[in-house]
Short mmCIF file of N, CA and C in Angstrom, two decimals:
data_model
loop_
_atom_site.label_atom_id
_atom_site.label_comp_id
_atom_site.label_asym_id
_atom_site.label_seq_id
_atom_site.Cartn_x
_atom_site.Cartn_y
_atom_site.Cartn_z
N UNK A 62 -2.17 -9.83 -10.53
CA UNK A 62 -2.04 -10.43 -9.23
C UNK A 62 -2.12 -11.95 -9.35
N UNK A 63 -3.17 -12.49 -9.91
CA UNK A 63 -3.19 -14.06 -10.13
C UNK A 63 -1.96 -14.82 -11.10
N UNK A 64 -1.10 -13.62 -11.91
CA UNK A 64 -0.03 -14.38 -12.40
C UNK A 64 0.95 -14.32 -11.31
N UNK A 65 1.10 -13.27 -10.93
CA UNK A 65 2.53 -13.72 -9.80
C UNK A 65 1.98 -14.11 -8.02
N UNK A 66 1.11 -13.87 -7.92
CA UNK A 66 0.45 -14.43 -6.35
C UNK A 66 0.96 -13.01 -5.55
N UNK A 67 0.79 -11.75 -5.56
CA UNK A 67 1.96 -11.37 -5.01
C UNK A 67 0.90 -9.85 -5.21
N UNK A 68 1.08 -8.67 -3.93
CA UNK A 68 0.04 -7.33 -4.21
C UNK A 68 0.73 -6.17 -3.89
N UNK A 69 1.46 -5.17 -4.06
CA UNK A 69 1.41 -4.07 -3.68
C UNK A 69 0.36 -3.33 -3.73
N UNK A 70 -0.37 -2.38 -2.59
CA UNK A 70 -1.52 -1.72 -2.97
C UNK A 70 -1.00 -0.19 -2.29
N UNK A 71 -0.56 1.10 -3.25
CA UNK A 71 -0.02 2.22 -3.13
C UNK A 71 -1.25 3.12 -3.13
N UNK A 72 -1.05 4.37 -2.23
CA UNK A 72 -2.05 5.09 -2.48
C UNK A 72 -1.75 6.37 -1.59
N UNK A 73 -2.28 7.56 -1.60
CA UNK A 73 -1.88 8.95 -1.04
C UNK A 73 -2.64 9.07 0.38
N UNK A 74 -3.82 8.12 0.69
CA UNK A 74 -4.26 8.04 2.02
C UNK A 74 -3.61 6.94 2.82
N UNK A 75 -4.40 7.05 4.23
CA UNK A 75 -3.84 6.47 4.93
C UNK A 75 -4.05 5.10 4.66
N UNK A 76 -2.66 4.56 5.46
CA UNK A 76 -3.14 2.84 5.26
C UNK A 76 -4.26 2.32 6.37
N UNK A 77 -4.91 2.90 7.13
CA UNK A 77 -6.00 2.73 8.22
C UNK A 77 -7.17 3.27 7.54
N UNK A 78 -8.02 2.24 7.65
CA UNK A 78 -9.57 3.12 7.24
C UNK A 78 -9.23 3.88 5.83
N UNK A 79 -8.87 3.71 5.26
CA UNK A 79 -8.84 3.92 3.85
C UNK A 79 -9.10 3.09 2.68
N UNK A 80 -8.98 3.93 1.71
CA UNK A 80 -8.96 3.39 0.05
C UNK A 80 -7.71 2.52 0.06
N UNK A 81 -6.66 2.33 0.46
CA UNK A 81 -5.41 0.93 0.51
C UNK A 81 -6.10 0.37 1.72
N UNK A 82 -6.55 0.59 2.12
CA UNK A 82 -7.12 -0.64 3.34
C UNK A 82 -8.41 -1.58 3.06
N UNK A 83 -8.61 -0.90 2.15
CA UNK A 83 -10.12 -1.29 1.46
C UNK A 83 -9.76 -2.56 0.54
N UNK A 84 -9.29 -1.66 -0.52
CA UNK A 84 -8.76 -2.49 -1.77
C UNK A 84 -7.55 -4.12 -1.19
N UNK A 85 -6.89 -3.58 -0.10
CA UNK A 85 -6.09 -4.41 0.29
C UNK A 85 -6.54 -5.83 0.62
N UNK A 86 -7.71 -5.20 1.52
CA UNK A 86 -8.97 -6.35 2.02
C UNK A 86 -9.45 -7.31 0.85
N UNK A 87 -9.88 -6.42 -0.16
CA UNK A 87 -10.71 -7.24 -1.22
C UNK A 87 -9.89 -7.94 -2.20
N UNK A 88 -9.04 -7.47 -2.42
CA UNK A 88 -7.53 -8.73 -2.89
C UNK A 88 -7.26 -10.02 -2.07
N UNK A 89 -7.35 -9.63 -0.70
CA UNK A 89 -6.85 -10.82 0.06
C UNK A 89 -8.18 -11.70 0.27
N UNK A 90 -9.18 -11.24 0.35
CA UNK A 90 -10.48 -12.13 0.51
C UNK A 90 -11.27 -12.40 -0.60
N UNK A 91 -10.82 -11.85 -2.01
CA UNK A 91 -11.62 -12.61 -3.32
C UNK A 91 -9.94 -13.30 -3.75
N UNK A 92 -8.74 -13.47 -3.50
CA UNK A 92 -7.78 -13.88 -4.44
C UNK A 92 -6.73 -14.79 -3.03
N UNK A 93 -7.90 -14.86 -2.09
CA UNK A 93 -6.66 -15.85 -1.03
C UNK A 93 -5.76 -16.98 -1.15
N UNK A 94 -6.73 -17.05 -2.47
CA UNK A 94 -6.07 -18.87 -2.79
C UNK A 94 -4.91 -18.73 -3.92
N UNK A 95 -5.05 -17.80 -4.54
CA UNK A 95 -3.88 -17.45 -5.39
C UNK A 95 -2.80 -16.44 -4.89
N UNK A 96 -3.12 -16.03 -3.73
CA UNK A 96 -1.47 -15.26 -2.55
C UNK A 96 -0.99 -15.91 -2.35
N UNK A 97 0.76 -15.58 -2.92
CA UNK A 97 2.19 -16.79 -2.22
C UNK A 97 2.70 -15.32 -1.16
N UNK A 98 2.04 -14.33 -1.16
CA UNK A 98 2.84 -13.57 -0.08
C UNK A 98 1.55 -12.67 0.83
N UNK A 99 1.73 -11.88 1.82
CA UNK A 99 0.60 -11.17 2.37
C UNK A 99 0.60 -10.40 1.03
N UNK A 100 -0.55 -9.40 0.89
CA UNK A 100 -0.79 -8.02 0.52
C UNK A 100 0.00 -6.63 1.24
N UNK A 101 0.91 -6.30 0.40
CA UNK A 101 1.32 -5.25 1.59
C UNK A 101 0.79 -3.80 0.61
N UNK A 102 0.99 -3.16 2.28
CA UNK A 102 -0.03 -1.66 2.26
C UNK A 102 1.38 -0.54 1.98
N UNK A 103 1.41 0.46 1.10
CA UNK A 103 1.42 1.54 0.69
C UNK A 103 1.11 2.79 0.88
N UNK A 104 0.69 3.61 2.01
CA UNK A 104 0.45 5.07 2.11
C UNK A 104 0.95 5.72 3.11
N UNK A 105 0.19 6.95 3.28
CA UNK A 105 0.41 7.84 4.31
C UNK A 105 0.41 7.52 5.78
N UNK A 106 1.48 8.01 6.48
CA UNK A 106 1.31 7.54 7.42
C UNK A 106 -0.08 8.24 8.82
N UNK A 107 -0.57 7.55 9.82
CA UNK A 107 -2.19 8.11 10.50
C UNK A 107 -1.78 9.26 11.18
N UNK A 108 -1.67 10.30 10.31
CA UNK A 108 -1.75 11.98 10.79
C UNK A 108 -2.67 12.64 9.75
N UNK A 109 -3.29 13.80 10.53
CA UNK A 109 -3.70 14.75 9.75
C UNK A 109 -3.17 15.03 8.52
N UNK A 110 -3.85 14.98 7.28
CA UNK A 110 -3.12 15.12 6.20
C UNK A 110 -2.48 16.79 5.79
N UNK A 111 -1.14 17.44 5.90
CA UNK A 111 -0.72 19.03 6.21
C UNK A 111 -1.44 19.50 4.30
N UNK A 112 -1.24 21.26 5.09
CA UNK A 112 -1.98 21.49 3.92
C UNK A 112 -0.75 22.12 2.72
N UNK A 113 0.33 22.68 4.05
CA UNK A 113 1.65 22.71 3.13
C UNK A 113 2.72 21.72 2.44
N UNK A 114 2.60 22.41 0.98
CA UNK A 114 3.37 21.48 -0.02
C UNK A 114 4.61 20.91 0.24
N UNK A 115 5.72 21.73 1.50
CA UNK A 115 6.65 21.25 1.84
C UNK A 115 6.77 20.22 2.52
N UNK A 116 5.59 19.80 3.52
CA UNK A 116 4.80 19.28 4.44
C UNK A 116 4.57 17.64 4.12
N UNK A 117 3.53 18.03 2.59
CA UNK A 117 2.97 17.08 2.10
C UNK A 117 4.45 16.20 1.59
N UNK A 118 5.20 16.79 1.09
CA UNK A 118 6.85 15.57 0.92
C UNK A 118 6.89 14.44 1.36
N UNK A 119 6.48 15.02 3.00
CA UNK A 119 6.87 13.80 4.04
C UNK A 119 6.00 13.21 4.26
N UNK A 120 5.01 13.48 3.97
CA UNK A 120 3.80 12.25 4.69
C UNK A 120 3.66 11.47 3.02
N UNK A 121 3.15 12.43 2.10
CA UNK A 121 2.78 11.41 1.00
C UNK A 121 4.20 10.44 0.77
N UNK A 122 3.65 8.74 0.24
CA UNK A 122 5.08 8.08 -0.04
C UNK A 122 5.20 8.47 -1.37
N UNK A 123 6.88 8.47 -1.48
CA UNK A 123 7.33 8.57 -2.91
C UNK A 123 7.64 7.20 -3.74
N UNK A 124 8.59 7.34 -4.40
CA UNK A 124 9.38 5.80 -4.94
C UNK A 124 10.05 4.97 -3.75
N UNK A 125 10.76 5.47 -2.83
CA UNK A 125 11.27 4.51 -2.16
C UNK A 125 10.05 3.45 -1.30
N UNK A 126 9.69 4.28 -0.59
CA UNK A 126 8.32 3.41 0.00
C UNK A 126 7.78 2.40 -0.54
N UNK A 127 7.42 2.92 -1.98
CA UNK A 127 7.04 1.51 -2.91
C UNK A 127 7.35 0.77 -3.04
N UNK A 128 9.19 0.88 -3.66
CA UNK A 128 10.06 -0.12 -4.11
C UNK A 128 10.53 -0.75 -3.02
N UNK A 129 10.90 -0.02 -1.78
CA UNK A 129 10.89 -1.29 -0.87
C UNK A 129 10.22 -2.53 -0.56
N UNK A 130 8.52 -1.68 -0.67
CA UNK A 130 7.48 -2.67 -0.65
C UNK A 130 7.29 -3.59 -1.59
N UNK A 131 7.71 -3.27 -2.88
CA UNK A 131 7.76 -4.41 -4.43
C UNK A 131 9.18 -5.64 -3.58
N UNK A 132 10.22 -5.13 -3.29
CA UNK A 132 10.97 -6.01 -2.65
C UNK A 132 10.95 -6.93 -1.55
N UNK A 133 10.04 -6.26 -1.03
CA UNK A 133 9.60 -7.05 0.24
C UNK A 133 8.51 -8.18 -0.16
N UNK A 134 7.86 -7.67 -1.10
CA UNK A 134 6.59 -8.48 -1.35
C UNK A 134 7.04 -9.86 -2.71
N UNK A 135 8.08 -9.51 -2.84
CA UNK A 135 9.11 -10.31 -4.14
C UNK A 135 9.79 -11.59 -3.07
N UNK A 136 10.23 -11.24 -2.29
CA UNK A 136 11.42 -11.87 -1.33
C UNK A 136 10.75 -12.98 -1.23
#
């Protein structure tokens, strides 16, 4: 992070009140001075997490979610 100024923070929970909301925080408030972009967030979107595997597809993010977010956070 301190070589490029720059955070994706990915993760299988939600981006609210979670482990990426957490970690997101503590990047931006121990490394503020070395961010050239926000921190962007990575997860599930705020629903009940389903218990079916077909289910789980759609809520957990895959590659695209990410890589958008690596692009966005690049730009």
């Amino acid at each position: 992070m301190r070589k490029t100024g720059r955070a994706v923070v990915c993760g299988e929970d939600s981006v609210f009140a979670g482990a990426v909301s957490e970690i997101s925080a503590m990047v931006s408030e121990q490394c503020f001075s070395d961010l050239k972009a926000p921190v962007v967030r990575v997860g599930s979107p705020h629903v009940p997490m389903p218990f079916s595997a077909e289910l789980v597809k759609h809520v957990v993010p895959d590659a695209d979610p990410v890589s958008a977010a690596v692009r966005q956070v690049m730009a």
